[in-house]
mmCIF file of C-alpha atoms in Angstrom:
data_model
loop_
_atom_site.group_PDB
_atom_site.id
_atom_site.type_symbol
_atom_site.label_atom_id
_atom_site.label_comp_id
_atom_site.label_asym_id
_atom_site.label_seq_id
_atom_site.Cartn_x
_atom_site.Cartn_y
_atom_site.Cartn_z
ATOM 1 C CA UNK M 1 185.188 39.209 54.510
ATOM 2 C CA UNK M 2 185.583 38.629 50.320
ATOM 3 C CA UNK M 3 183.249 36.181 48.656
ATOM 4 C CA UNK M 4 185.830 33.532 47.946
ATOM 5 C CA UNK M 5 186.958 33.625 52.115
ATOM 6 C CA UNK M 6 183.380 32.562 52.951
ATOM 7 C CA UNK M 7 182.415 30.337 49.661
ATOM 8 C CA UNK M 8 186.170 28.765 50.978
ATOM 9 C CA UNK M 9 185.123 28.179 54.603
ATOM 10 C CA UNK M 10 181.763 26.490 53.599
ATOM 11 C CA UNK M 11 183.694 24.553 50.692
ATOM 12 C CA UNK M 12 185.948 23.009 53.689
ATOM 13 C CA UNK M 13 183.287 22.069 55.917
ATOM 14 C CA UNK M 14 181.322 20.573 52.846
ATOM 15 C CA UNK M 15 184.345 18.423 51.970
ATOM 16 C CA UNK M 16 184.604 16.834 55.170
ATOM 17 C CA UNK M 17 188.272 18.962 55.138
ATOM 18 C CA UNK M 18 187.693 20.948 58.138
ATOM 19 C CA UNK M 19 186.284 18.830 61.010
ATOM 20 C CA UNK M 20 184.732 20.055 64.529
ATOM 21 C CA UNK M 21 185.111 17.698 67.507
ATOM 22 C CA UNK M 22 188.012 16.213 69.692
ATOM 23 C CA UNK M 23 191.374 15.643 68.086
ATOM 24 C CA UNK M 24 194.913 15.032 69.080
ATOM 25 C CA UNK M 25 197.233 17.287 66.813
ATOM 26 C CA UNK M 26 200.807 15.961 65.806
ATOM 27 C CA UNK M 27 201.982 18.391 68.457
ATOM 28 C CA UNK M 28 200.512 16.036 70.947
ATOM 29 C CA UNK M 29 197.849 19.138 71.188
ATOM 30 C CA UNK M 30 194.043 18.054 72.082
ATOM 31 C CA UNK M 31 192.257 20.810 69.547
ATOM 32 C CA UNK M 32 188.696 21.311 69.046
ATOM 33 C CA UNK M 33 188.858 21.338 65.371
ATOM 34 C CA UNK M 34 191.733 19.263 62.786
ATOM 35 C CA UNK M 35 192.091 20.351 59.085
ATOM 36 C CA UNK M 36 193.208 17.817 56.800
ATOM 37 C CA UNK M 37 193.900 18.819 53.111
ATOM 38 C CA UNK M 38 194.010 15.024 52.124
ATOM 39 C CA UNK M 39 190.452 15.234 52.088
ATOM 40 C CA UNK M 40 190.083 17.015 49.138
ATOM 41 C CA UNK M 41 189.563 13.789 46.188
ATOM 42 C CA UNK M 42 187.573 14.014 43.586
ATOM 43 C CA UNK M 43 188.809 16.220 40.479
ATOM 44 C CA UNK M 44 185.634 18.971 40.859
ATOM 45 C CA UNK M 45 186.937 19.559 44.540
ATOM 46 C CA UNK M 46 190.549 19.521 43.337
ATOM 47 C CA UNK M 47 189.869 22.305 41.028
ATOM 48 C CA UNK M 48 188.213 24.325 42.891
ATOM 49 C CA UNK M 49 190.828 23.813 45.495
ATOM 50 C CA UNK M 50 193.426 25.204 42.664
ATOM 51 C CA UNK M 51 191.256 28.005 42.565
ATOM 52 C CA UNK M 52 190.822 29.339 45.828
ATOM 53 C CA UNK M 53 194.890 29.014 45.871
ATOM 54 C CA UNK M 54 195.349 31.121 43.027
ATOM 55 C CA UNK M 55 192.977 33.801 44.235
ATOM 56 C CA UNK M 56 194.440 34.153 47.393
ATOM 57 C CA UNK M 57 198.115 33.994 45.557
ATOM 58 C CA UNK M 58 196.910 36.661 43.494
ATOM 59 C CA UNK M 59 195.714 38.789 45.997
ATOM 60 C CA UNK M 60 198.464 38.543 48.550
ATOM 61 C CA UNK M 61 201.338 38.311 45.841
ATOM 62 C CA UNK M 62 200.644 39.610 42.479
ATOM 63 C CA UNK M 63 201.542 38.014 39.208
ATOM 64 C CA UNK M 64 205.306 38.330 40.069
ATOM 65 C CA UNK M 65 206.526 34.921 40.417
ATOM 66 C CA UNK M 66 207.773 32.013 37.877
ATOM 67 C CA UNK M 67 206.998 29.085 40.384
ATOM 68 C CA UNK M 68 204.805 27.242 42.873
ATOM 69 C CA UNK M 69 206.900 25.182 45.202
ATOM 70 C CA UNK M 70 204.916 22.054 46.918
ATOM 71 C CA UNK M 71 206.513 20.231 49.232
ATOM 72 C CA UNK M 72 206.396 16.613 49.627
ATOM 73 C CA UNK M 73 203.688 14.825 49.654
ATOM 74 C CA UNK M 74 200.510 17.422 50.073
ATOM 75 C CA UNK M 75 202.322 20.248 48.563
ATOM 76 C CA UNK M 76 202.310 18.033 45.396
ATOM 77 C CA UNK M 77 198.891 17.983 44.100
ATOM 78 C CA UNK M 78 198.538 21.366 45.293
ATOM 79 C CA UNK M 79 201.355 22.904 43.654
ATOM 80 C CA UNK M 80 199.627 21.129 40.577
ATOM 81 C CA UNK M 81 196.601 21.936 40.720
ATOM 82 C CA UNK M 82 197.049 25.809 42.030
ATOM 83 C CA UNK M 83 199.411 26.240 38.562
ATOM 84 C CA UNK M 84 196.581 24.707 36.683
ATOM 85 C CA UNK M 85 193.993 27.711 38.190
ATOM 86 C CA UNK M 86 196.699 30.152 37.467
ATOM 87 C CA UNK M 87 196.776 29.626 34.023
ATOM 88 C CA UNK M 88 192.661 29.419 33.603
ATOM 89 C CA UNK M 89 192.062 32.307 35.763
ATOM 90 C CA UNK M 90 194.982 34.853 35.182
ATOM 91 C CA UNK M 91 195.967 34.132 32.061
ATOM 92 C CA UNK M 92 199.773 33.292 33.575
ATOM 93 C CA UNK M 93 201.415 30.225 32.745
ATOM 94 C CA UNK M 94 203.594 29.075 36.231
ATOM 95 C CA UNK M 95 205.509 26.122 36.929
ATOM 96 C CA UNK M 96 205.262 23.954 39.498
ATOM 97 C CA UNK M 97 208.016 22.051 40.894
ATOM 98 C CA UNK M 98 208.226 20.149 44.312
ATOM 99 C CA UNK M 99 211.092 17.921 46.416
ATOM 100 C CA UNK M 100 211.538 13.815 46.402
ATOM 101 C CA UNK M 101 211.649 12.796 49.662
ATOM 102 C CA UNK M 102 213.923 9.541 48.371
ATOM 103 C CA UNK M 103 216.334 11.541 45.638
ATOM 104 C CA UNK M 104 215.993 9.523 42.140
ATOM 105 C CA UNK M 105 219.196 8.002 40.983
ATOM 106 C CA UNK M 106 217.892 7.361 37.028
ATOM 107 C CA UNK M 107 216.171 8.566 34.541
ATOM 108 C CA UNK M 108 216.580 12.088 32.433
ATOM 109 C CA UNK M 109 214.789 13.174 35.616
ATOM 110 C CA UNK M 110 216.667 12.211 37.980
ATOM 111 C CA UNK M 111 217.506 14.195 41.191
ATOM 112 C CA UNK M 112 215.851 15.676 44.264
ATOM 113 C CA UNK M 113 212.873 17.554 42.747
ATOM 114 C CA UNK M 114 209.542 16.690 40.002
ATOM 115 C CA UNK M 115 208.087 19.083 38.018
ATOM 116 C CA UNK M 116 210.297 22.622 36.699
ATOM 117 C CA UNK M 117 213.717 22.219 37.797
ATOM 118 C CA UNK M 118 214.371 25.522 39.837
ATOM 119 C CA UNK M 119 216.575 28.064 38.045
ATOM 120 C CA UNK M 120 218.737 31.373 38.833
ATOM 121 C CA UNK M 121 216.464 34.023 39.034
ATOM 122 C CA UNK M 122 213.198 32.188 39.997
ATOM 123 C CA UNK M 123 210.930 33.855 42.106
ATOM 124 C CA UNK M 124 208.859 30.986 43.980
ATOM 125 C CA UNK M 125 205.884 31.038 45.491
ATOM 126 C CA UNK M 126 205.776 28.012 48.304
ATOM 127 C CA UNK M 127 202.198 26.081 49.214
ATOM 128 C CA UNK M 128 201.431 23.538 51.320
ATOM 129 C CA UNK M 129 197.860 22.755 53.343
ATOM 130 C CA UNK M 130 198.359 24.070 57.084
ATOM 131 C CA UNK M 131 201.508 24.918 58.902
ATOM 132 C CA UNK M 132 201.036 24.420 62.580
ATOM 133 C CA UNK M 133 204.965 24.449 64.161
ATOM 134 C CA UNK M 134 206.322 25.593 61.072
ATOM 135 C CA UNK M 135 208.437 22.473 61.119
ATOM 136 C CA UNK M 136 208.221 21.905 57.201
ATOM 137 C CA UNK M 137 210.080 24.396 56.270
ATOM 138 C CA UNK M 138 213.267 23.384 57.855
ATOM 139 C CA UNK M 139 213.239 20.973 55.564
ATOM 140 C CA UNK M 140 211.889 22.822 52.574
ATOM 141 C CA UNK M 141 213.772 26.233 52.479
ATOM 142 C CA UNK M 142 217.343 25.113 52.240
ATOM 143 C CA UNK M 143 216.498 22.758 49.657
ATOM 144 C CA UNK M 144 214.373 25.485 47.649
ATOM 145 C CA UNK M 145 217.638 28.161 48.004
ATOM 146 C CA UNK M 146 220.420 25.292 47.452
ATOM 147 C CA UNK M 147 219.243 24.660 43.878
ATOM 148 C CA UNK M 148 219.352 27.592 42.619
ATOM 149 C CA UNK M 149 219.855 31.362 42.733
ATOM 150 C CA UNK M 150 215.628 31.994 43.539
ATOM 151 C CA UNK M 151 213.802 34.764 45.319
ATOM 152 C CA UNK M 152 211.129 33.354 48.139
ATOM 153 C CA UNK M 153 208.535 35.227 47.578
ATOM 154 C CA UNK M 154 205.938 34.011 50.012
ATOM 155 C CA UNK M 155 204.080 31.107 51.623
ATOM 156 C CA UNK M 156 200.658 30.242 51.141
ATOM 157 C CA UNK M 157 198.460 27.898 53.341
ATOM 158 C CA UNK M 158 194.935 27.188 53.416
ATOM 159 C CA UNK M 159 194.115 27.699 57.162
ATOM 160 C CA UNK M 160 195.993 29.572 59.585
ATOM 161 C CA UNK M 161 195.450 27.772 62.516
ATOM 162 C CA UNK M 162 196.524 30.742 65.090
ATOM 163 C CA UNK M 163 198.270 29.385 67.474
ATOM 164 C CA UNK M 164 201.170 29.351 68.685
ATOM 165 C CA UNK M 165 204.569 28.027 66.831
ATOM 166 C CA UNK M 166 207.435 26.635 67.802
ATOM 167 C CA UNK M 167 208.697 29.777 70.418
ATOM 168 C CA UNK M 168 205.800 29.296 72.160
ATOM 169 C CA UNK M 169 205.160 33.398 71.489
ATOM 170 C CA UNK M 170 204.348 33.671 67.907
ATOM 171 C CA UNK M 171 202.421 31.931 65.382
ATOM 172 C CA UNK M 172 203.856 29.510 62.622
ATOM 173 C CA UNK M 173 203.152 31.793 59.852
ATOM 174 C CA UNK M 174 204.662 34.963 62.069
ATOM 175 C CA UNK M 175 207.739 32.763 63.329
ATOM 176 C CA UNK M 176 207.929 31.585 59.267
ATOM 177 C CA UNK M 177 208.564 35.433 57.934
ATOM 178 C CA UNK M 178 210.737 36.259 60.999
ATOM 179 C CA UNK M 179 212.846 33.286 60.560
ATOM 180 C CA UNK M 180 213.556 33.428 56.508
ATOM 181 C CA UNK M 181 212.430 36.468 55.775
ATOM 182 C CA UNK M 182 209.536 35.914 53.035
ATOM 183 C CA UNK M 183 205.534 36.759 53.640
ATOM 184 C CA UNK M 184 203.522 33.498 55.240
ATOM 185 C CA UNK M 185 199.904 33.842 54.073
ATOM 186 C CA UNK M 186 196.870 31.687 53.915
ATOM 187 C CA UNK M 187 193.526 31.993 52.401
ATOM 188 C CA UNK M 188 191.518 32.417 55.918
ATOM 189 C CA UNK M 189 192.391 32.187 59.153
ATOM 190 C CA UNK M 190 191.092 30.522 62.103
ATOM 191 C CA UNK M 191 189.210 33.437 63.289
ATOM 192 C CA UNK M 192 187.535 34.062 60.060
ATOM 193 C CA UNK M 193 185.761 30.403 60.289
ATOM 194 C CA UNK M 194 184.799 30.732 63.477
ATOM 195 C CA UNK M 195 183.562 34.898 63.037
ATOM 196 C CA UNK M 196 181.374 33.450 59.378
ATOM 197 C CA UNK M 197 180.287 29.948 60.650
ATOM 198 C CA UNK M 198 179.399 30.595 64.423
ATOM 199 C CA UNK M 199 175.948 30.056 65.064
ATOM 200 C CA UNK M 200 175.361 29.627 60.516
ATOM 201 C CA UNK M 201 174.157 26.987 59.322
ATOM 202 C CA UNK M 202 176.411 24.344 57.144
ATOM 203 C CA UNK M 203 175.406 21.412 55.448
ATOM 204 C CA UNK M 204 171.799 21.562 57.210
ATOM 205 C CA UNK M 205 173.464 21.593 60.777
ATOM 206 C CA UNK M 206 175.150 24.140 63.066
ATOM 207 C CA UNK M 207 179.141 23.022 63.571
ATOM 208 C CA UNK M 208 179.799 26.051 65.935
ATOM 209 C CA UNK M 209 177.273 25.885 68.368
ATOM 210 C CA UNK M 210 177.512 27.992 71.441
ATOM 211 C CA UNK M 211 179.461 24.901 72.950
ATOM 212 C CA UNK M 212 182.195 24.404 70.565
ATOM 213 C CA UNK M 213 182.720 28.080 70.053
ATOM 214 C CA UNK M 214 183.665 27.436 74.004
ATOM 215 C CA UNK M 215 185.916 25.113 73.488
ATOM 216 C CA UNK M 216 187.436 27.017 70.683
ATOM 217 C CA UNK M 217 187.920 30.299 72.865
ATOM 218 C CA UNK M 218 189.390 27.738 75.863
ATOM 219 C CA UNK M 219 192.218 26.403 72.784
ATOM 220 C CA UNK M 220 192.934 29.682 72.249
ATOM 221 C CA UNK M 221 193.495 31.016 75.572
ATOM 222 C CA UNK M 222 195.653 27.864 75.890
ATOM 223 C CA UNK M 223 197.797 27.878 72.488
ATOM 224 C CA UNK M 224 196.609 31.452 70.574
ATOM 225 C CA UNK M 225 199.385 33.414 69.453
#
């Protein structure tokens, strides 16, 4: 597993990001573990947030892109902070442009998006926190390919979570690139936290123990893709 995977997985779990326990999921789903990206706050965990995007960005897609799409509202600071990284560590100056979920009806910038407005040509990058169902991008695509002539090029999360999507066969990310045709990515998955932090210690404690690694393997057997 690269460096930045594992200094990633350790940077969640310090962050209070990714959380082991008992949740109920959005999906109505009782999981073992919940990620929540809103957790990142302070500007030193922001940045280094923007950096583990753009390495993973890098590595997956190359410097051939013009745009990072976030949607609303978590895709926002992300998109800003990625394009921030971008610049520092490649050397590549991207914009970043996200949707308005109320469309602004003044202003020079008024309209449906903030940031870049999206042009003919663009080839966008999308990046949000987690996709679970996948449901996001309903929403998201058609607005990204009704403004403009652009080229998805891929989407980037921070954790794939697995399981399975909306089908009830595949995963999000899989049922993402089947459905619209672009790469779904994300900088580890679920298996790589559990393979690097099983049994390791974290933040002066164990947070897979022998018994939540259990309960993990009993999720998946339930909702794995």
């Amino acid at each position: 597993m690269e460096q930045y995977k594992q200094e990633f997985i350790e940077f969640m779990v310090e962050s209070d990001v990714l959380k082991f326990g008992d949740f109920t999921l959005k999906s109505g789903r009782k999981s073992p573990f919940f990620m929540n990206a809103g957790g990142y706050v302070t500007g030193t965990q922001l940045k280094r947030l923007g950096e583990f995007y753009a390495r993973a960005i890098h590595e997956c897609y190359g410097d051939d892109f013009d745009v990072l799409f976030g949607p609303a509202y978590k895709g926002i600071p992300l998109a800003v902070v990625t394009a921030m990284a971008y610049s520092e560590l490649y050397g590549k100056e991207v914009r970043y442009c996200s949707d308005r979920k109320e469309e602004k009806d003044h202003g020079a910038d008024k309209g449906s998006f903030l940031g870049s407005k999206l042009k003919d040509g663009d080839r966008v990058v999308m990046i949000e926190d987690v996709t679970t169902s996948g449901k996001s991008m309903e929403e998201t695509v058609p607005k990204v390919k009704g403004a403009a002539e652009v080229t998805i090029v891929g989407l980037m999360v921070s954790l794939n979570r697995m399981e399975v999507g909306k089908g009830g066969k595949k995963s999000a990310l899989d049922e993402i690139k089947e459905l619209y045709g672009f790469d779904a990515n994300a900088i580890v998955t679920m298996a790589e936290v559990v393979e690097y932090l099983y049994n390791r210690e974290c933040r002066g404690r164990i947070v897979i123990d022998d018994a939540m690694k259990a309960a993990i393997d009993a999720y998946y057997e339930q909702y794995g893709a």
